[in-house]
Amino acid sequence: RASMFVTQWLMTLYTSSFPLDMVSRVWDSFLVEGWKVVYRTMLGLMKHAEGTLLHLSFEHILHYLSSFPGKVDGQTIMQESLKIGLKTKHIQKHANDWQRSAGSCSQESSSSPKKVSRLDSATLSTCSTSTR
C-alpha cells in the first residue's frame, strides 16, 4: 500500500530512505519551523513526482514509490516545497476536519470530538495508530 511508504517517511522524518542532503535540509528546517516543513516537504515530493504518478497504475505507483527516495535531489525538493503556501492554520483545519469525520483519535465515545490544540508528534502518533 502507498501509505506504507508515506507513513514511514513521515514517522522517521525522511531518515529511513532519502539521501542525506535532503534529510539534513529537512531537519534544519524542521528545527526552525516545526512540523509544517515535514508536510510541505511531502507535498513537494508528491508535486515533483506528479507527472509520473498520474500515468502509472496502482501497482506501478507502489514500485515507483519504493525506489523514489533514491532518485530525489534534496535541493530541488526543498526549493519546490518552499513555494508551497502551507500555513499552520491549514494543517490545523484539516486535522480538526479529519477528527470530526473519523471520530476521536483515542476511540473513546464522545458527543463532540476533541479539537487538536497543538499539532505535534504525540498527536500524529495517536491519530495514526488509532485508525489502523
Short mmCIF file of C-alpha atoms in Angstrom, two decimals:
data_model
loop_
_atom_site.label_atom_id
_atom_site.label_comp_id
_atom_site.label_asym_id
_atom_site.label_seq_id
_atom_site.Cartn_x
_atom_site.Cartn_y
_atom_site.Cartn_z
CA ARG A 1 0.00 0.00 0.00
CA ALA A 2 1.16 3.52 -0.79
CA SER A 3 0.58 4.60 2.80
CA MET A 4 3.33 2.20 3.90
CA PHE A 5 5.94 4.36 2.23
CA VAL A 6 4.49 7.72 3.09
CA THR A 7 3.89 6.83 6.74
CA GLN A 8 7.45 5.58 7.09
CA TRP A 9 8.80 8.75 5.50
CA LEU A 10 6.80 10.95 7.89
CA MET A 11 7.39 8.97 11.07
CA THR A 12 11.16 8.89 10.51
CA LEU A 13 11.28 12.48 9.23
CA TYR A 14 12.62 11.08 5.95
CA THR A 15 15.73 9.47 7.52
CA SER A 16 14.64 5.94 6.59
CA SER A 17 15.05 6.23 2.84
CA PHE A 18 16.10 9.59 1.49
CA PRO A 19 19.58 10.90 0.67
CA LEU A 20 21.48 12.67 3.42
CA ASP A 21 21.47 16.02 1.60
CA MET A 22 17.67 16.13 1.64
CA VAL A 23 17.36 14.74 5.17
CA SER A 24 19.75 17.35 6.55
CA ARG A 25 17.82 20.14 4.80
CA VAL A 26 14.50 18.85 6.16
CA TRP A 27 15.88 18.54 9.68
CA ASP A 28 17.44 22.02 9.60
CA SER A 29 14.11 23.46 8.54
CA PHE A 30 12.20 21.24 10.97
CA LEU A 31 14.19 22.59 13.91
CA VAL A 32 13.28 26.14 12.87
CA GLU A 33 9.71 25.74 11.56
CA GLY A 34 8.42 22.57 13.21
CA TRP A 35 6.03 20.05 11.66
CA LYS A 36 4.90 22.37 8.90
CA VAL A 37 8.12 21.74 6.96
CA VAL A 38 7.62 17.97 7.16
CA TYR A 39 4.23 18.25 5.46
CA ARG A 40 5.43 20.84 2.99
CA THR A 41 8.30 18.53 2.04
CA MET A 42 5.83 15.69 1.47
CA LEU A 43 3.75 17.95 -0.77
CA GLY A 44 6.95 18.95 -2.60
CA LEU A 45 7.85 15.29 -3.13
CA MET A 46 4.40 14.50 -4.49
CA LYS A 47 4.41 17.59 -6.71
CA HIS A 48 7.84 16.57 -8.04
CA ALA A 49 6.56 13.06 -8.87
CA GLU A 50 3.07 14.14 -10.00
CA GLY A 51 3.69 13.86 -13.74
CA THR A 52 4.97 10.32 -13.42
CA LEU A 53 2.44 9.14 -10.81
CA LEU A 54 -0.54 10.28 -12.86
CA HIS A 55 0.43 7.93 -15.69
CA LEU A 56 1.06 4.81 -13.59
CA SER A 57 -1.26 2.05 -12.44
CA PHE A 58 -1.61 1.48 -8.71
CA GLU A 59 0.84 -1.44 -8.73
CA HIS A 60 3.39 0.62 -10.64
CA ILE A 61 2.91 3.52 -8.22
CA LEU A 62 3.89 1.22 -5.34
CA HIS A 63 7.01 0.15 -7.19
CA TYR A 64 7.82 3.74 -8.10
CA LEU A 65 7.42 4.95 -4.50
CA SER A 66 9.69 2.19 -3.22
CA SER A 67 12.53 3.40 -5.44
CA PHE A 68 11.62 7.10 -5.41
CA PRO A 69 13.83 8.20 -2.46
CA GLY A 70 16.99 7.22 -4.34
CA LYS A 71 16.03 9.45 -7.27
CA VAL A 72 15.44 12.62 -5.25
CA ASP A 73 17.58 15.73 -5.41
CA GLY A 74 17.27 17.30 -1.97
CA GLN A 75 17.97 20.84 -3.11
CA THR A 76 15.32 20.69 -5.83
CA ILE A 77 12.69 19.20 -3.48
CA MET A 78 13.35 21.79 -0.78
CA GLN A 79 13.18 24.64 -3.31
CA GLU A 80 9.89 23.29 -4.65
CA SER A 81 8.48 22.78 -1.16
CA LEU A 82 9.26 26.37 -0.19
CA LYS A 83 6.96 27.54 -2.98
CA ILE A 84 4.00 25.74 -1.38
CA GLY A 85 1.91 28.17 0.63
CA LEU A 86 1.17 25.85 3.54
CA LYS A 87 0.30 27.53 6.81
CA THR A 88 -0.09 26.02 10.26
CA LYS A 89 -3.75 27.08 10.28
CA HIS A 90 -4.31 24.96 7.13
CA ILE A 91 -2.80 21.91 8.80
CA GLN A 92 -4.86 22.60 11.93
CA LYS A 93 -8.07 22.92 9.93
CA HIS A 94 -7.51 19.62 8.13
CA ALA A 95 -6.55 17.85 11.37
CA ASN A 96 -9.75 19.08 13.02
CA ASP A 97 -11.85 18.16 9.97
CA TRP A 98 -10.30 14.69 9.94
CA GLN A 99 -11.04 14.22 13.63
CA ARG A 100 -14.67 15.25 13.15
CA SER A 101 -15.11 12.77 10.32
CA ALA A 102 -13.12 9.93 11.90
CA GLY A 103 -14.22 10.49 15.48
CA SER A 104 -11.95 10.79 18.46
CA CYS A 105 -8.37 9.60 17.93
CA SER A 106 -8.47 7.77 21.25
CA GLN A 107 -11.58 5.85 20.07
CA GLU A 108 -13.50 6.90 23.19
CA SER A 109 -17.12 7.69 22.56
CA SER A 110 -17.71 11.36 22.97
CA SER A 111 -20.51 13.66 21.97
CA SER A 112 -18.03 16.05 20.40
CA PRO A 113 -14.58 15.17 19.07
CA LYS A 114 -11.68 16.85 20.78
CA LYS A 115 -10.10 19.76 18.98
CA VAL A 116 -6.41 19.49 18.25
CA SER A 117 -4.94 22.44 20.05
CA ARG A 118 -1.36 21.79 19.04
CA LEU A 119 -0.20 19.63 16.17
CA ASP A 120 2.77 17.69 17.45
CA SER A 121 4.32 14.25 17.14
CA ALA A 122 2.25 12.81 20.01
CA THR A 123 -0.99 13.88 18.33
CA LEU A 124 0.13 12.48 14.99
CA SER A 125 1.23 9.21 16.53
CA THR A 126 -2.01 8.76 18.46
CA CYS A 127 -4.15 9.55 15.41
CA SER A 128 -2.22 7.33 13.01
CA THR A 129 -2.17 4.29 15.28
CA SER A 130 -5.80 4.53 16.33
CA THR A 131 -7.09 4.34 12.76
CA ARG A 132 -5.35 1.08 11.80
#
